[in-house]
Each structure stands twice: as C-alpha cells, then as structure tokens.
Coordinates of C-alpha atoms in Angstrom, one line a residue:
X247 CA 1.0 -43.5 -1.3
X248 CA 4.7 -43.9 -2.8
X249 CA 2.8 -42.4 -6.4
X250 CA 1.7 -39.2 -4.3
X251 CA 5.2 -39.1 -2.8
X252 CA 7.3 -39.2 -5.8
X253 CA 4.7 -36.9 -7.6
X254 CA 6.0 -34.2 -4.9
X255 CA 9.3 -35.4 -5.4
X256 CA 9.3 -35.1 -9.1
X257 CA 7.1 -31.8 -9.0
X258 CA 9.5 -30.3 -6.6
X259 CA 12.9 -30.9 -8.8
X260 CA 15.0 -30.7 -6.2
X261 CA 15.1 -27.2 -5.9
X262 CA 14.0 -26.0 -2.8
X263 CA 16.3 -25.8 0.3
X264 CA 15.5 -28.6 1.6
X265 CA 16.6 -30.8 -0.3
X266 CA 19.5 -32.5 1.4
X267 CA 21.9 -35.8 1.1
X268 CA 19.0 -37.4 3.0
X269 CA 16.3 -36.6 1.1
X270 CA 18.2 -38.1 -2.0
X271 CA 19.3 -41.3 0.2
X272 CA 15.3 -41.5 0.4
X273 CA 14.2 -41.0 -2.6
X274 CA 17.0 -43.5 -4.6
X275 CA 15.6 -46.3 -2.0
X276 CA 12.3 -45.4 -3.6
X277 CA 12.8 -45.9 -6.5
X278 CA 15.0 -48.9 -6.2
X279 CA 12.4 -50.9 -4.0
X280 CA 9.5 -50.1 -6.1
X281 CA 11.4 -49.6 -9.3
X282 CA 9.6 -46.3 -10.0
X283 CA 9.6 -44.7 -13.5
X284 CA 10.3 -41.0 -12.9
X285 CA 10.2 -40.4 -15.9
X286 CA 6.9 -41.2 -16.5
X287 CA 5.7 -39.4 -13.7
X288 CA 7.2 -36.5 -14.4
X289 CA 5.8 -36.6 -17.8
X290 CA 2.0 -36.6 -16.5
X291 CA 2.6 -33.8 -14.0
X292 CA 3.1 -31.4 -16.8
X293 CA -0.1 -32.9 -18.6
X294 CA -2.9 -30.1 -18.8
X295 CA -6.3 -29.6 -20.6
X296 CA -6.0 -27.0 -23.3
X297 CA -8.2 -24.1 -21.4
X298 CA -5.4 -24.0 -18.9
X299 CA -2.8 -24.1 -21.7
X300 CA -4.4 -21.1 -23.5
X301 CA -5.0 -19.2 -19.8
X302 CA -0.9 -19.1 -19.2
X303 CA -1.0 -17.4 -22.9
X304 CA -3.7 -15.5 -21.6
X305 CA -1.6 -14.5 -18.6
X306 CA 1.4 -14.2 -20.1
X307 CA 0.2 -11.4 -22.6
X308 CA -1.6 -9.6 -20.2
X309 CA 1.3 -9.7 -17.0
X310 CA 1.9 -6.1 -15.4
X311 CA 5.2 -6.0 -14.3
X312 CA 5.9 -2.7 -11.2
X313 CA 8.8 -0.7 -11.5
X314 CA 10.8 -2.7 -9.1
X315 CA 9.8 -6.3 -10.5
X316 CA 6.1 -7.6 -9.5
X317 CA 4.4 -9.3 -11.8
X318 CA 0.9 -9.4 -11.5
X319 CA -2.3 -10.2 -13.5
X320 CA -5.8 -10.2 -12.7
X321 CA -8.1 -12.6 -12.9
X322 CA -11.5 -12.0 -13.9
X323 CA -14.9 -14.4 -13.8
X324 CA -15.4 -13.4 -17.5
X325 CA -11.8 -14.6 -18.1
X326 CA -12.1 -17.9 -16.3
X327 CA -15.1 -18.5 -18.2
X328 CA -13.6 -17.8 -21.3
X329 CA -11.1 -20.2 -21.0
X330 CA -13.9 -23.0 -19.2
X331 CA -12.0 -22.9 -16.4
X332 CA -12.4 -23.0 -12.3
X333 CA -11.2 -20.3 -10.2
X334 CA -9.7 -22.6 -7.9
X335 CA -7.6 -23.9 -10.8
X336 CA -6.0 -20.8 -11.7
X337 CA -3.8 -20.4 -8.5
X338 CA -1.4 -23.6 -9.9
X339 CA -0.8 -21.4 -13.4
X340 CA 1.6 -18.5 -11.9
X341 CA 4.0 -20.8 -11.1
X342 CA 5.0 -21.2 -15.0
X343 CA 6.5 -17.5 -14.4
X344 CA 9.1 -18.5 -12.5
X345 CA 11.7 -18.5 -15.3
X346 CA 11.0 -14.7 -16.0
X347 CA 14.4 -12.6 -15.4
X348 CA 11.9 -9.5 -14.9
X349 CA 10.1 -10.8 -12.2
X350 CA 11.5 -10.9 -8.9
X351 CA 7.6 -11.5 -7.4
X352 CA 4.6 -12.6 -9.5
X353 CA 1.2 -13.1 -8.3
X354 CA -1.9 -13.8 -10.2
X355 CA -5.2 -12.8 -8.2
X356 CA -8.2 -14.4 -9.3
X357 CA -11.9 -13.4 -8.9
X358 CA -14.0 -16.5 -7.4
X359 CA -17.7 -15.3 -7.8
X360 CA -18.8 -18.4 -5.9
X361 CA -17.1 -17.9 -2.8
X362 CA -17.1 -13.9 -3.0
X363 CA -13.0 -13.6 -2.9
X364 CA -10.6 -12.7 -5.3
X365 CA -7.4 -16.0 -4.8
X366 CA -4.2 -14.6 -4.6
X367 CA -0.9 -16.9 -5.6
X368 CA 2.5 -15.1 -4.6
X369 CA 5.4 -17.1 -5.4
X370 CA 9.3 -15.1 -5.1
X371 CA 12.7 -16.0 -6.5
X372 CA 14.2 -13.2 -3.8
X373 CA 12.6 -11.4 -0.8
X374 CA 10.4 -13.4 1.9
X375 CA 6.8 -12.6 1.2
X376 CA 5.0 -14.6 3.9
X377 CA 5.5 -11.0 6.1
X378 CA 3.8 -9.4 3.9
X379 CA 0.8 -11.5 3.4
X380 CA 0.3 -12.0 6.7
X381 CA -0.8 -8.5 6.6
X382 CA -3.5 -9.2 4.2
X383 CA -4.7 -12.4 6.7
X384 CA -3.0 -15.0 3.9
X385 CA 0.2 -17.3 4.9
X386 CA 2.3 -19.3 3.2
X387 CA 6.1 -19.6 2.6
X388 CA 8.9 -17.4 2.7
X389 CA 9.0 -18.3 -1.2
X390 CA 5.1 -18.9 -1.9
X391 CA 2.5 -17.5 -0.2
X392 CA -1.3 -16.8 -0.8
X393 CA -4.2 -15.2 0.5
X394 CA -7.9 -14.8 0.0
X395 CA -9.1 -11.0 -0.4
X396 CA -12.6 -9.6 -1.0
X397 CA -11.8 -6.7 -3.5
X398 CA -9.2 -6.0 -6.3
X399 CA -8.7 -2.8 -4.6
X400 CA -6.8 -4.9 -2.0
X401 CA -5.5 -6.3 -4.4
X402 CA -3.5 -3.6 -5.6
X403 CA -2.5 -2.6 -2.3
X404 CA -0.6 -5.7 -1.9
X405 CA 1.2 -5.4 -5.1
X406 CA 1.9 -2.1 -3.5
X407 CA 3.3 -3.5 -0.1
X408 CA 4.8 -6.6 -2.5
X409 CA 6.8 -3.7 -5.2
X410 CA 8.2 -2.1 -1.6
X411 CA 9.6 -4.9 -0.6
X412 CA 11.0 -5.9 -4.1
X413 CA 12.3 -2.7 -3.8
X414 CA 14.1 -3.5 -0.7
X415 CA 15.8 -6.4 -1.4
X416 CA 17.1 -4.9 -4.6
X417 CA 18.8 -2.2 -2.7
X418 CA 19.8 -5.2 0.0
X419 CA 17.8 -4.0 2.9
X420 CA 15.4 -7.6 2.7
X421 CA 15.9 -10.8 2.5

C-alpha cells in the first residue's frame, strides 16, 4: 500500500495544484518511517517495453498540430499491432507531450477493435477541457480528460470543439 502511494507521489512530481505544505508534511513522514528510496521508484516508473518506446516515436512523427495548438494523432488497430501493443495501453503514451511549447491541448485517440471504440486521452497545459468532453459523454479533469467514441469522425469533431476552445483561452476568453 505505501509502494502504490509513493508511486503516485513520485509519478505526480509535485506538479499539480494540489500539492500543498500538507501533502509534503505527509509524504517526508513516509519516507522517514519506511525509509523509502524515491529514487528507485521513480526510476521504475519510467521503465517501458520497447513497442511502447518506438509508439511515442511513432506518435511523435506523425502528431497534427490545429491552428490554434491541438495536438492530435490517431491511433489505428494496424498501428497498435505494429508496434505489439494493446489499445488500452496507448492512452498512458500522450502524456510524454506535455513538454511541447506548440501544444496547448494534445490528445491521442486510439482505435480498440475489441471493444468497438476509438479511446480518447486529452490532457491540457491551459484551458479546462472536462466541459468539453462532457459533450462527447467522457469526463475527466479540468487538465486531463477522456472519453470513449465510436467513430474517428467524432473524433475530429472534438478536436474541432478542443481547437475552439484553445482558441479561446489564447485570446483570454477561457480558462
């Protein structure tokens, strides 16, 4: 239980809004009761089989990027299977994008033949986006969001309703 904990600790790097004084009161006593090595736990968080290594290459050569900063890539089934991968371990790969001055949303949607949907995995360094999926039946976070649509056509319209309101918070109208 206190591996799992610091994992999301680690993972998390203290860069989310909530991180406060309290947070870091806890997370010191945790690691001075059970004299934790973060270090090594953050070092096997990053670990990842080489398919997933060559699909962010993959994605990052292949990105789209809207006129007003979304950037998106689509996920095929002959692209996951390329790369020996599972759909439903695709989603975790957008979030190496986060460092990209371009993007102000990125989403990756990827086809899940099994299941009949196409994944979506929004994350945002600006605007809200939860709003905005909610439209399209996902949730999430003001920051990362997701949902689960049945055609890339949808697809597109959400990166259509996603570029508006990057467009918006350029100009300052959204938060």
């Amino acid at each position: 239980k206190i591996s799992c904990s610091m994992y999301v600790i680690v993972d998390g790097r203290f860069i989310f809004d909530n991180t406060t004084p309290d947070v870091l009161r806890k997370v010191a006593n945790l690691i001075e009761k059970y004299n934790l090595e973060t270090s090594n736990l953050y070092f096997n968080l990053y670990k990842k089989p080489i398919g997933e290594f060559k699909l962010q290459g993959y994605m990052a050569n292949n990105m789209q990027v809207t006129k007003n900063g979304v950037g998106y890539i689509k996920i095929t089934n002959d692209i996951i299977d390329m790369f020996h991968m599972e759909s439903a371990s695709t989603g975790d790969a957008i979030n190496e994008f986060n460092n990209v001055t371009d993007f102000v949303i990125w989403l990756s949607a990827t086809e899940d033949k099994k299941n009949n949907i196409i994944r979506v995995s929004i994350r945002s360094r600006g605007p809200a986006i939860n709003h905005v999926v909610e439209k399209y039946n996902g949730g999430g976070h003001a920051k990362a969001s997701g949902a689960r649509l049945k055609t890339f056509e949808e697809v597109d319209n959400l990166i259509k309703d996603l570029d508006n309101e990057a467009k918006k918070y350029k100009e300052g109208e959204a938060l």
